[in-house]
Amino acid sequence: MKFKCCRYLLSGLAFFPDRVKCCNQVKIGPQLVSDLKNLSKKQIESAREKIINDCKNGIYPECCADCEHFRKDDWEYSGKISFLAFFHWLHCNCGCIYCFNQFDTKNEFTDEVLPPIYPVANLIKEYEFENTDVEFGGGEPALLGELPQLSDNILKSDIKSCYIMTSGVKYSKDIARLLQNEKTFMSVTVSAGNAKTFARIKRRNRFVSVKNNIKKYLACAKDKNQVVVSYLIVDGVNDTEQDILDWLLMLKELNVVQNELTIEFCLAVNFKKGKKLSPKLYELADFYQKTAQQFGLSPRVDIVASKILERGYY
């Protein structure tokens, strides 16, 4: 049957600290469950069934209206999962100055592995994967108490990709294990090429540890292309050509192949919405791409940052 819908509404699961949704796209799709005390597959799929039936009857989620994924097609519900996103904990070992979590005053930025706000590992075992895209956000994945169980399930399932976002401050054997599957990719956001700048951004004096951990991850990955090292530009902190040059020199030192530039848009959603971008951002992006190419690296600008740069405002 042809009707307006998307793969995320039909087969996506995104776990957040206070609710379960269908996706984590830019507008973040409709809610499935907010009662997390008795979370079950039956509860989730019952809510999904209602959303799908509404779509068949022309009643669409408001948040999906302008989404590029929401379109008319021959959609079919299978009960399998094609997308999984894990953001159901906040514990992190960094106090990044661009992160919304910096306002969590209880966060002491330790390397202690803790349980999530609510467990999902056993729930996930009830689902059949089908060419599934998996994402780990956070908090910090290396500190997620149920990462070993989730990793076990992912490694034996039918996945299309597994993407892990990490600070790299703490080395994780489970992340290393996932990297032994060539479908796994990780992004280590360093945003600095020296210890001083790193400490200003991350509020941790762990620059050397991060460099060593990147080396370890590169060594255990099936392919060096699986490890991406990212640079996030923060106004007034790491926004000079010298800052970016220092970072690129570090990449060469570590033999990093994949690299990515992005801009601060996490807090910008609340504090800079509608504000025009500074011409300096365009100059830095241009400097990054030209210099990276001179170093024999393949520069890439993050897809969300690219869209923001293209339209010219936050």
PDB file of C-alpha atoms in Angstrom:
ATOM      1  CA  MET A   1       0.000   0.000   0.000  1.00  0.00           C
ATOM      2  CA  LYS A   2       1.274   3.434  -0.920  1.00  0.00           C
ATOM      3  CA  PHE A   3       1.197   6.029   1.828  1.00  0.00           C
ATOM      4  CA  LYS A   4       3.422   8.724   3.334  1.00  0.00           C
ATOM      5  CA  CYS A   5       5.811   7.294   5.906  1.00  0.00           C
ATOM      6  CA  CYS A   6       9.533   6.499   6.360  1.00  0.00           C
ATOM      7  CA  ARG A   7      11.840   3.661   7.411  1.00  0.00           C
ATOM      8  CA  TYR A   8      12.317   5.209  10.863  1.00  0.00           C
ATOM      9  CA  LEU A   9       8.595   5.253  11.649  1.00  0.00           C
ATOM     10  CA  LEU A  10       8.325   1.663  10.441  1.00  0.00           C
ATOM     11  CA  SER A  11      11.461   0.178  11.977  1.00  0.00           C
ATOM     12  CA  GLY A  12      13.488   2.702  13.986  1.00  0.00           C
ATOM     13  CA  LEU A  13      14.290   2.889  17.690  1.00  0.00           C
ATOM     14  CA  ALA A  14      16.055   5.816  19.345  1.00  0.00           C
ATOM     15  CA  PHE A  15      16.603   5.650  23.096  1.00  0.00           C
ATOM     16  CA  PHE A  16      16.872   9.011  24.878  1.00  0.00           C
ATOM     17  CA  PRO A  17      17.194   9.747  28.620  1.00  0.00           C
ATOM     18  CA  ASP A  18      13.474  10.444  29.060  1.00  0.00           C
ATOM     19  CA  ARG A  19      11.742   8.699  26.177  1.00  0.00           C
ATOM     20  CA  VAL A  20      11.927   6.317  23.219  1.00  0.00           C
ATOM     21  CA  LYS A  21      11.448   7.760  19.734  1.00  0.00           C
ATOM     22  CA  CYS A  22      11.507   6.496  16.161  1.00  0.00           C
ATOM     23  CA  CYS A  23      14.648   8.336  15.119  1.00  0.00           C
ATOM     24  CA  ASN A  24      17.245  10.963  15.953  1.00  0.00           C
ATOM     25  CA  GLN A  25      17.062  12.920  12.725  1.00  0.00           C
ATOM     26  CA  VAL A  26      17.353  16.724  12.768  1.00  0.00           C
ATOM     27  CA  LYS A  27      13.736  17.244  13.896  1.00  0.00           C
ATOM     28  CA  ILE A  28      13.776  14.024  15.993  1.00  0.00           C
ATOM     29  CA  GLY A  29      10.757  11.921  15.084  1.00  0.00           C
ATOM     30  CA  PRO A  30       7.618  11.146  17.043  1.00  0.00           C
ATOM     31  CA  GLN A  31       7.649   9.682  20.506  1.00  0.00           C
ATOM     32  CA  LEU A  32       6.894   6.002  21.000  1.00  0.00           C
ATOM     33  CA  VAL A  33       7.124   5.651  24.795  1.00  0.00           C
ATOM     34  CA  SER A  34       7.733   7.933  27.778  1.00  0.00           C
ATOM     35  CA  ASP A  35       6.837   5.445  30.547  1.00  0.00           C
ATOM     36  CA  LEU A  36      10.254   3.811  30.932  1.00  0.00           C
ATOM     37  CA  LYS A  37       9.621   1.857  34.134  1.00  0.00           C
ATOM     38  CA  ASN A  38       7.901  -1.015  32.342  1.00  0.00           C
ATOM     39  CA  LEU A  39       9.446  -0.638  28.916  1.00  0.00           C
ATOM     40  CA  SER A  40       8.597  -3.541  26.626  1.00  0.00           C
ATOM     41  CA  LYS A  41       8.595  -4.471  22.959  1.00  0.00           C
ATOM     42  CA  LYS A  42       4.785  -4.806  23.071  1.00  0.00           C
ATOM     43  CA  GLN A  43       4.462  -1.273  24.448  1.00  0.00           C
ATOM     44  CA  ILE A  44       6.772   0.150  21.769  1.00  0.00           C
ATOM     45  CA  GLU A  45       5.261  -1.674  18.812  1.00  0.00           C
ATOM     46  CA  SER A  46       1.706  -0.851  19.888  1.00  0.00           C
ATOM     47  CA  ALA A  47       2.606   2.861  19.773  1.00  0.00           C
ATOM     48  CA  ARG A  48       4.337   2.360  16.415  1.00  0.00           C
ATOM     49  CA  GLU A  49       1.277   0.599  14.990  1.00  0.00           C
ATOM     50  CA  LYS A  50      -0.883   3.619  15.854  1.00  0.00           C
ATOM     51  CA  ILE A  51       1.554   6.010  14.122  1.00  0.00           C
ATOM     52  CA  ILE A  52       1.618   3.821  10.997  1.00  0.00           C
ATOM     53  CA  ASN A  53      -2.168   3.517  10.877  1.00  0.00           C
ATOM     54  CA  ASP A  54      -2.497   7.285  11.278  1.00  0.00           C
ATOM     55  CA  CYS A  55      -0.123   7.767   8.339  1.00  0.00           C
ATOM     56  CA  LYS A  56      -2.215   5.389   6.229  1.00  0.00           C
ATOM     57  CA  ASN A  57      -5.250   7.541   7.047  1.00  0.00           C
ATOM     58  CA  GLY A  58      -3.485  10.800   6.188  1.00  0.00           C
ATOM     59  CA  ILE A  59      -2.812  11.851   9.784  1.00  0.00           C
ATOM     60  CA  TYR A  60       0.887  12.701   9.933  1.00  0.00           C
ATOM     61  CA  PRO A  61       3.258  13.532  12.818  1.00  0.00           C
ATOM     62  CA  GLU A  62       3.891  17.302  12.764  1.00  0.00           C
ATOM     63  CA  CYS A  63       7.642  16.817  13.275  1.00  0.00           C
ATOM     64  CA  CYS A  64       7.836  14.724  10.086  1.00  0.00           C
ATOM     65  CA  ALA A  65       6.159  17.222   7.748  1.00  0.00           C
ATOM     66  CA  ASP A  66       9.294  18.710   6.141  1.00  0.00           C
ATOM     67  CA  CYS A  67      11.647  15.757   6.682  1.00  0.00           C
ATOM     68  CA  GLU A  68      13.438  14.493   3.570  1.00  0.00           C
ATOM     69  CA  HIS A  69      12.863  10.892   4.663  1.00  0.00           C
ATOM     70  CA  PHE A  70       9.076  11.261   4.913  1.00  0.00           C
ATOM     71  CA  ARG A  71       7.612  10.396   1.518  1.00  0.00           C
ATOM     72  CA  LYS A  72       4.917   8.437  -0.295  1.00  0.00           C
ATOM     73  CA  ASP A  73       5.960   4.908  -1.171  1.00  0.00           C
ATOM     74  CA  ASP A  74       5.009   1.237  -0.903  1.00  0.00           C
ATOM     75  CA  TRP A  75       5.780   0.888   2.786  1.00  0.00           C
ATOM     76  CA  GLU A  76       5.431  -2.363   4.699  1.00  0.00           C
ATOM     77  CA  TYR A  77       5.758  -3.033   8.422  1.00  0.00           C
ATOM     78  CA  SER A  78       7.904  -6.103   9.179  1.00  0.00           C
ATOM     79  CA  GLY A  79       8.407  -5.897  12.950  1.00  0.00           C
ATOM     80  CA  LYS A  80      12.160  -5.932  12.371  1.00  0.00           C
ATOM     81  CA  ILE A  81      14.548  -3.117  13.241  1.00  0.00           C
ATOM     82  CA  SER A  82      16.530  -1.193  10.603  1.00  0.00           C
ATOM     83  CA  PHE A  83      17.733   1.691  12.805  1.00  0.00           C
ATOM     84  CA  LEU A  84      18.952   1.852  16.415  1.00  0.00           C
ATOM     85  CA  ALA A  85      20.260   4.883  18.309  1.00  0.00           C
ATOM     86  CA  PHE A  86      21.517   4.780  21.889  1.00  0.00           C
ATOM     87  CA  PHE A  87      21.441   8.070  23.825  1.00  0.00           C
ATOM     88  CA  HIS A  88      19.878   6.746  27.039  1.00  0.00           C
ATOM     89  CA  TRP A  89      22.544   7.891  29.484  1.00  0.00           C
ATOM     90  CA  LEU A  90      24.233  11.218  30.240  1.00  0.00           C
ATOM     91  CA  HIS A  91      27.378  10.185  32.121  1.00  0.00           C
ATOM     92  CA  CYS A  92      30.473  11.544  30.384  1.00  0.00           C
ATOM     93  CA  ASN A  93      34.156  11.950  31.175  1.00  0.00           C
ATOM     94  CA  CYS A  94      34.451  15.401  29.596  1.00  0.00           C
ATOM     95  CA  GLY A  95      32.908  18.796  30.260  1.00  0.00           C
ATOM     96  CA  CYS A  96      32.987  20.043  26.680  1.00  0.00           C
ATOM     97  CA  ILE A  97      32.154  23.732  26.654  1.00  0.00           C
ATOM     98  CA  TYR A  98      29.891  23.320  23.614  1.00  0.00           C
ATOM     99  CA  CYS A  99      27.759  20.494  25.069  1.00  0.00           C
ATOM    100  CA  PHE A 100      24.299  20.845  26.659  1.00  0.00           C
ATOM    101  CA  ASN A 101      25.464  18.316  29.275  1.00  0.00           C
ATOM    102  CA  GLN A 102      27.958  20.823  30.695  1.00  0.00           C
ATOM    103  CA  PHE A 103      25.037  22.232  32.687  1.00  0.00           C
ATOM    104  CA  ASP A 104      24.613  18.947  34.547  1.00  0.00           C
ATOM    105  CA  THR A 105      26.192  20.045  37.851  1.00  0.00           C
ATOM    106  CA  LYS A 106      26.207  16.477  39.182  1.00  0.00           C
ATOM    107  CA  ASN A 107      28.588  15.388  36.452  1.00  0.00           C
ATOM    108  CA  GLU A 108      32.094  15.126  37.881  1.00  0.00           C
ATOM    109  CA  PHE A 109      33.654  14.050  34.569  1.00  0.00           C
ATOM    110  CA  THR A 110      35.056  10.756  35.890  1.00  0.00           C
ATOM    111  CA  ASP A 111      35.998   7.631  33.926  1.00  0.00           C
ATOM    112  CA  GLU A 112      33.673   5.445  36.002  1.00  0.00           C
ATOM    113  CA  VAL A 113      31.558   2.971  34.020  1.00  0.00           C
ATOM    114  CA  LEU A 114      27.926   3.348  35.116  1.00  0.00           C
ATOM    115  CA  PRO A 115      24.548   1.810  34.235  1.00  0.00           C
ATOM    116  CA  PRO A 116      22.255   3.756  31.889  1.00  0.00           C
ATOM    117  CA  ILE A 117      19.221   5.702  33.076  1.00  0.00           C
ATOM    118  CA  TYR A 118      17.190   2.653  32.028  1.00  0.00           C
ATOM    119  CA  PRO A 119      18.417  -0.670  30.557  1.00  0.00           C
ATOM    120  CA  VAL A 120      17.714  -1.700  26.966  1.00  0.00           C
ATOM    121  CA  ALA A 121      20.135  -4.592  26.291  1.00  0.00           C
ATOM    122  CA  ASN A 122      17.599  -7.352  27.052  1.00  0.00           C
ATOM    123  CA  LEU A 123      14.867  -5.507  25.143  1.00  0.00           C
ATOM    124  CA  ILE A 124      17.047  -5.313  22.027  1.00  0.00           C
ATOM    125  CA  LYS A 125      17.550  -9.088  22.114  1.00  0.00           C
ATOM    126  CA  GLU A 126      13.826  -9.473  21.391  1.00  0.00           C
ATOM    127  CA  TYR A 127      14.164  -7.726  18.030  1.00  0.00           C
ATOM    128  CA  GLU A 128      15.399  -9.124  14.741  1.00  0.00           C
ATOM    129  CA  PHE A 129      17.851  -6.852  12.961  1.00  0.00           C
ATOM    130  CA  GLU A 130      17.519  -6.254   9.217  1.00  0.00           C
ATOM    131  CA  ASN A 131      20.362  -4.393   7.516  1.00  0.00           C
ATOM    132  CA  THR A 132      20.380  -2.176  10.610  1.00  0.00           C
ATOM    133  CA  ASP A 133      22.164   1.140  11.097  1.00  0.00           C
ATOM    134  CA  VAL A 134      23.343   1.482  14.713  1.00  0.00           C
ATOM    135  CA  GLU A 135      24.471   4.684  16.468  1.00  0.00           C
ATOM    136  CA  PHE A 136      26.021   5.229  19.893  1.00  0.00           C
ATOM    137  CA  GLY A 137      25.911   8.812  21.179  1.00  0.00           C
ATOM    138  CA  GLY A 138      25.809   9.588  24.843  1.00  0.00           C
ATOM    139  CA  GLY A 139      27.003  10.467  27.350  1.00  0.00           C
ATOM    140  CA  GLU A 140      30.219   8.678  26.561  1.00  0.00           C
ATOM    141  CA  PRO A 141      29.866   5.162  25.059  1.00  0.00           C
ATOM    142  CA  ALA A 142      33.049   3.957  26.781  1.00  0.00           C
ATOM    143  CA  LEU A 143      31.306   4.562  30.130  1.00  0.00           C
ATOM    144  CA  LEU A 144      28.035   2.788  29.265  1.00  0.00           C
ATOM    145  CA  GLY A 145      27.587  -0.133  31.643  1.00  0.00           C
ATOM    146  CA  GLU A 146      25.636  -2.290  29.195  1.00  0.00           C
ATOM    147  CA  LEU A 147      27.949  -1.696  26.229  1.00  0.00           C
ATOM    148  CA  PRO A 148      29.390  -5.261  26.486  1.00  0.00           C
ATOM    149  CA  GLN A 149      25.929  -6.842  26.146  1.00  0.00           C
ATOM    150  CA  LEU A 150      24.868  -4.472  23.374  1.00  0.00           C
ATOM    151  CA  SER A 151      28.137  -5.139  21.524  1.00  0.00           C
ATOM    152  CA  ASP A 152      27.601  -8.912  21.756  1.00  0.00           C
ATOM    153  CA  ASN A 153      24.173  -8.557  20.163  1.00  0.00           C
ATOM    154  CA  ILE A 154      25.344  -6.162  17.448  1.00  0.00           C
ATOM    155  CA  LEU A 155      28.273  -8.357  16.428  1.00  0.00           C
ATOM    156  CA  LYS A 156      26.038 -11.366  15.813  1.00  0.00           C
ATOM    157  CA  SER A 157      23.258  -9.437  14.062  1.00  0.00           C
ATOM    158  CA  ASP A 158      22.562  -8.264  10.517  1.00  0.00           C
ATOM    159  CA  ILE A 159      23.894  -4.701  10.575  1.00  0.00           C
ATOM    160  CA  LYS A 160      24.536  -2.264   7.752  1.00  0.00           C
ATOM    161  CA  SER A 161      26.674   0.054   9.884  1.00  0.00           C
ATOM    162  CA  CYS A 162      27.616   0.858  13.469  1.00  0.00           C
ATOM    163  CA  TYR A 163      28.650   4.435  14.263  1.00  0.00           C
ATOM    164  CA  ILE A 164      30.202   5.366  17.623  1.00  0.00           C
ATOM    165  CA  MET A 165      30.783   8.923  18.850  1.00  0.00           C
ATOM    166  CA  THR A 166      33.422   9.141  21.577  1.00  0.00           C
ATOM    167  CA  SER A 167      35.757  11.578  23.298  1.00  0.00           C
ATOM    168  CA  GLY A 168      38.552   9.004  23.216  1.00  0.00           C
ATOM    169  CA  VAL A 169      39.490   9.882  26.811  1.00  0.00           C
ATOM    170  CA  LYS A 170      38.855   6.332  28.022  1.00  0.00           C
ATOM    171  CA  TYR A 171      39.865   3.288  25.981  1.00  0.00           C
ATOM    172  CA  SER A 172      37.084   0.715  25.600  1.00  0.00           C
ATOM    173  CA  LYS A 173      37.720  -2.946  24.789  1.00  0.00           C
ATOM    174  CA  ASP A 174      34.143  -3.190  23.558  1.00  0.00           C
ATOM    175  CA  ILE A 175      34.585  -0.328  21.091  1.00  0.00           C
ATOM    176  CA  ALA A 176      37.795  -2.022  19.959  1.00  0.00           C
ATOM    177  CA  ARG A 177      35.833  -5.257  19.553  1.00  0.00           C
ATOM    178  CA  LEU A 178      33.202  -3.510  17.446  1.00  0.00           C
ATOM    179  CA  LEU A 179      35.938  -2.018  15.251  1.00  0.00           C
ATOM    180  CA  GLN A 180      36.983  -5.543  14.292  1.00  0.00           C
ATOM    181  CA  ASN A 181      33.790  -5.580  12.247  1.00  0.00           C
ATOM    182  CA  GLU A 182      34.505  -3.596   9.073  1.00  0.00           C
ATOM    183  CA  LYS A 183      30.985  -2.101   9.212  1.00  0.00           C
ATOM    184  CA  THR A 184      31.825  -0.181  12.406  1.00  0.00           C
ATOM    185  CA  PHE A 185      33.030   3.419  12.298  1.00  0.00           C
ATOM    186  CA  MET A 186      33.959   5.699  15.166  1.00  0.00           C
ATOM    187  CA  SER A 187      34.327   9.448  15.449  1.00  0.00           C
ATOM    188  CA  VAL A 188      36.737  10.825  18.051  1.00  0.00           C
ATOM    189  CA  THR A 189      36.074  14.527  18.596  1.00  0.00           C
ATOM    190  CA  VAL A 190      39.419  16.023  19.630  1.00  0.00           C
ATOM    191  CA  SER A 191      38.991  19.630  18.396  1.00  0.00           C
ATOM    192  CA  ALA A 192      42.588  20.511  19.275  1.00  0.00           C
ATOM    193  CA  GLY A 193      46.157  19.888  18.245  1.00  0.00           C
ATOM    194  CA  ASN A 194      47.773  20.601  21.617  1.00  0.00           C
ATOM    195  CA  ALA A 195      47.151  19.930  25.304  1.00  0.00           C
ATOM    196  CA  LYS A 196      46.364  23.544  26.235  1.00  0.00           C
ATOM    197  CA  THR A 197      43.552  23.982  23.721  1.00  0.00           C
ATOM    198  CA  PHE A 198      42.221  20.494  24.434  1.00  0.00           C
ATOM    199  CA  ALA A 199      41.950  21.290  28.168  1.00  0.00           C
ATOM    200  CA  ARG A 200      40.072  24.536  27.444  1.00  0.00           C
ATOM    201  CA  ILE A 201      37.489  22.742  25.323  1.00  0.00           C
ATOM    202  CA  LYS A 202      37.146  19.413  27.130  1.00  0.00           C
ATOM    203  CA  ARG A 203      37.952  20.572  30.665  1.00  0.00           C
ATOM    204  CA  ARG A 204      40.129  17.479  31.086  1.00  0.00           C
ATOM    205  CA  ASN A 205      43.923  17.294  30.933  1.00  0.00           C
ATOM    206  CA  ARG A 206      43.880  14.087  28.919  1.00  0.00           C
ATOM    207  CA  PHE A 207      45.243  15.106  25.524  1.00  0.00           C
ATOM    208  CA  VAL A 208      48.088  12.560  25.577  1.00  0.00           C
ATOM    209  CA  SER A 209      45.707   9.786  26.649  1.00  0.00           C
ATOM    210  CA  VAL A 210      43.395  10.577  23.742  1.00  0.00           C
ATOM    211  CA  LYS A 211      46.265  10.434  21.262  1.00  0.00           C
ATOM    212  CA  ASN A 212      47.379   7.074  22.652  1.00  0.00           C
ATOM    213  CA  ASN A 213      43.844   5.697  22.519  1.00  0.00           C
ATOM    214  CA  ILE A 214      43.441   6.793  18.894  1.00  0.00           C
ATOM    215  CA  LYS A 215      46.609   4.817  18.107  1.00  0.00           C
ATOM    216  CA  LYS A 216      45.136   1.746  19.825  1.00  0.00           C
ATOM    217  CA  TYR A 217      41.856   2.011  17.953  1.00  0.00           C
ATOM    218  CA  LEU A 218      43.656   2.426  14.625  1.00  0.00           C
ATOM    219  CA  ALA A 219      45.723  -0.664  15.391  1.00  0.00           C
ATOM    220  CA  CYS A 220      42.737  -2.905  16.163  1.00  0.00           C
ATOM    221  CA  ALA A 221      40.390  -1.682  13.401  1.00  0.00           C
ATOM    222  CA  LYS A 222      40.019  -3.774  10.269  1.00  0.00           C
ATOM    223  CA  ASP A 223      40.811  -0.637   8.278  1.00  0.00           C
ATOM    224  CA  LYS A 224      42.211   2.759   9.319  1.00  0.00           C
ATOM    225  CA  ASN A 225      39.326   4.405   7.470  1.00  0.00           C
ATOM    226  CA  GLN A 226      37.022   3.217  10.258  1.00  0.00           C
ATOM    227  CA  VAL A 227      38.520   5.751  12.696  1.00  0.00           C
ATOM    228  CA  VAL A 228      37.525   9.376  12.058  1.00  0.00           C
ATOM    229  CA  VAL A 229      39.089  12.209  14.082  1.00  0.00           C
ATOM    230  CA  SER A 230      36.910  15.314  14.240  1.00  0.00           C
ATOM    231  CA  TYR A 231      37.467  19.013  14.861  1.00  0.00           C
ATOM    232  CA  LEU A 232      34.610  21.153  16.155  1.00  0.00           C
ATOM    233  CA  ILE A 233      35.157  24.913  15.847  1.00  0.00           C
ATOM    234  CA  VAL A 234      34.279  26.863  18.997  1.00  0.00           C
ATOM    235  CA  ASP A 235      34.175  30.663  18.794  1.00  0.00           C
ATOM    236  CA  GLY A 236      37.126  32.296  20.544  1.00  0.00           C
ATOM    237  CA  VAL A 237      38.716  29.013  21.637  1.00  0.00           C
ATOM    238  CA  ASN A 238      40.041  27.037  18.649  1.00  0.00           C
ATOM    239  CA  ASP A 239      39.027  29.247  15.749  1.00  0.00           C
ATOM    240  CA  THR A 240      42.333  30.233  14.168  1.00  0.00           C
ATOM    241  CA  GLU A 241      44.238  28.790  11.225  1.00  0.00           C
ATOM    242  CA  GLN A 242      47.084  27.878  13.593  1.00  0.00           C
ATOM    243  CA  ASP A 243      44.659  25.851  15.730  1.00  0.00           C
ATOM    244  CA  ILE A 244      43.517  23.855  12.722  1.00  0.00           C
ATOM    245  CA  LEU A 245      47.096  23.471  11.481  1.00  0.00           C
ATOM    246  CA  ASP A 246      48.162  22.035  14.854  1.00  0.00           C
ATOM    247  CA  TRP A 247      45.313  19.522  14.645  1.00  0.00           C
ATOM    248  CA  LEU A 248      46.212  18.481  11.089  1.00  0.00           C
ATOM    249  CA  LEU A 249      49.840  17.997  12.137  1.00  0.00           C
ATOM    250  CA  MET A 250      48.627  15.738  14.952  1.00  0.00           C
ATOM    251  CA  LEU A 251      46.647  13.682  12.424  1.00  0.00           C
ATOM    252  CA  LYS A 252      49.794  13.208  10.358  1.00  0.00           C
ATOM    253  CA  GLU A 253      51.732  12.191  13.485  1.00  0.00           C
ATOM    254  CA  LEU A 254      49.130   9.532  14.360  1.00  0.00           C
ATOM    255  CA  ASN A 255      48.709   8.333  10.749  1.00  0.00           C
ATOM    256  CA  VAL A 256      45.010   9.145  10.823  1.00  0.00           C
ATOM    257  CA  VAL A 257      43.370   8.779   7.412  1.00  0.00           C
ATOM    258  CA  GLN A 258      39.814  10.009   7.961  1.00  0.00           C
ATOM    259  CA  ASN A 259      39.137  13.467   9.369  1.00  0.00           C
ATOM    260  CA  GLU A 260      36.171  15.785   9.640  1.00  0.00           C
ATOM    261  CA  LEU A 261      35.451  19.434  10.376  1.00  0.00           C
ATOM    262  CA  THR A 262      32.263  20.649  11.991  1.00  0.00           C
ATOM    263  CA  ILE A 263      30.944  23.762  13.697  1.00  0.00           C
ATOM    264  CA  GLU A 264      29.273  24.227  17.076  1.00  0.00           C
ATOM    265  CA  PHE A 265      25.546  23.683  16.570  1.00  0.00           C
ATOM    266  CA  CYS A 266      24.588  21.868  19.771  1.00  0.00           C
ATOM    267  CA  LEU A 267      24.063  24.942  21.965  1.00  0.00           C
ATOM    268  CA  ALA A 268      23.547  27.099  18.892  1.00  0.00           C
ATOM    269  CA  VAL A 269      20.062  25.591  18.544  1.00  0.00           C
ATOM    270  CA  ASN A 270      19.065  27.459  21.710  1.00  0.00           C
ATOM    271  CA  PHE A 271      21.310  30.522  21.680  1.00  0.00           C
ATOM    272  CA  LYS A 272      22.127  31.329  18.047  1.00  0.00           C
ATOM    273  CA  LYS A 273      19.067  30.268  16.083  1.00  0.00           C
ATOM    274  CA  GLY A 274      18.597  32.585  13.105  1.00  0.00           C
ATOM    275  CA  LYS A 275      21.952  34.297  13.608  1.00  0.00           C
ATOM    276  CA  LYS A 276      24.128  34.765  10.516  1.00  0.00           C
ATOM    277  CA  LEU A 277      27.375  32.833  10.360  1.00  0.00           C
ATOM    278  CA  SER A 278      30.635  34.711  10.670  1.00  0.00           C
ATOM    279  CA  PRO A 279      32.688  35.022   7.441  1.00  0.00           C
ATOM    280  CA  LYS A 280      35.537  33.611   9.544  1.00  0.00           C
ATOM    281  CA  LEU A 281      33.875  30.192   9.595  1.00  0.00           C
ATOM    282  CA  TYR A 282      33.947  30.036   5.800  1.00  0.00           C
ATOM    283  CA  GLU A 283      37.602  31.092   5.776  1.00  0.00           C
ATOM    284  CA  LEU A 284      38.505  28.391   8.304  1.00  0.00           C
ATOM    285  CA  ALA A 285      36.588  25.729   6.374  1.00  0.00           C
ATOM    286  CA  ASP A 286      38.424  26.748   3.205  1.00  0.00           C
ATOM    287  CA  PHE A 287      41.800  26.729   5.007  1.00  0.00           C
ATOM    288  CA  TYR A 288      41.071  23.276   6.433  1.00  0.00           C
ATOM    289  CA  GLN A 289      40.187  21.757   3.076  1.00  0.00           C
ATOM    290  CA  LYS A 290      43.157  23.229   1.225  1.00  0.00           C
ATOM    291  CA  THR A 291      45.700  22.396   3.948  1.00  0.00           C
ATOM    292  CA  ALA A 292      44.391  18.868   4.493  1.00  0.00           C
ATOM    293  CA  GLN A 293      44.766  18.183   0.783  1.00  0.00           C
ATOM    294  CA  GLN A 294      48.330  19.521   0.880  1.00  0.00           C
ATOM    295  CA  PHE A 295      49.020  17.029   3.697  1.00  0.00           C
ATOM    296  CA  GLY A 296      47.650  14.160   1.628  1.00  0.00           C
ATOM    297  CA  LEU A 297      44.512  13.914   3.777  1.00  0.00           C
ATOM    298  CA  SER A 298      40.930  13.725   2.523  1.00  0.00           C
ATOM    299  CA  PRO A 299      39.033  16.651   4.098  1.00  0.00           C
ATOM    300  CA  ARG A 300      35.345  16.342   4.880  1.00  0.00           C
ATOM    301  CA  VAL A 301      32.876  18.800   6.397  1.00  0.00           C
ATOM    302  CA  ASP A 302      30.180  17.245   8.595  1.00  0.00           C
ATOM    303  CA  ILE A 303      26.823  16.961   6.789  1.00  0.00           C
ATOM    304  CA  VAL A 304      24.879  19.085   9.308  1.00  0.00           C
ATOM    305  CA  ALA A 305      27.613  21.738   9.350  1.00  0.00           C
ATOM    306  CA  SER A 306      27.601  21.712   5.530  1.00  0.00           C
ATOM    307  CA  LYS A 307      23.881  22.452   5.458  1.00  0.00           C
ATOM    308  CA  ILE A 308      24.275  25.291   7.982  1.00  0.00           C
ATOM    309  CA  LEU A 309      27.199  26.773   6.045  1.00  0.00           C
ATOM    310  CA  GLU A 310      25.221  26.526   2.820  1.00  0.00           C
ATOM    311  CA  ARG A 311      22.210  28.426   4.142  1.00  0.00           C
ATOM    312  CA  GLY A 312      24.361  30.992   5.996  1.00  0.00           C
ATOM    313  CA  TYR A 313      22.713  31.065   9.424  1.00  0.00           C
ATOM    314  CA  TYR A 314      22.097  28.839  12.452  1.00  0.00           C
TER     315      TYR A 314
END
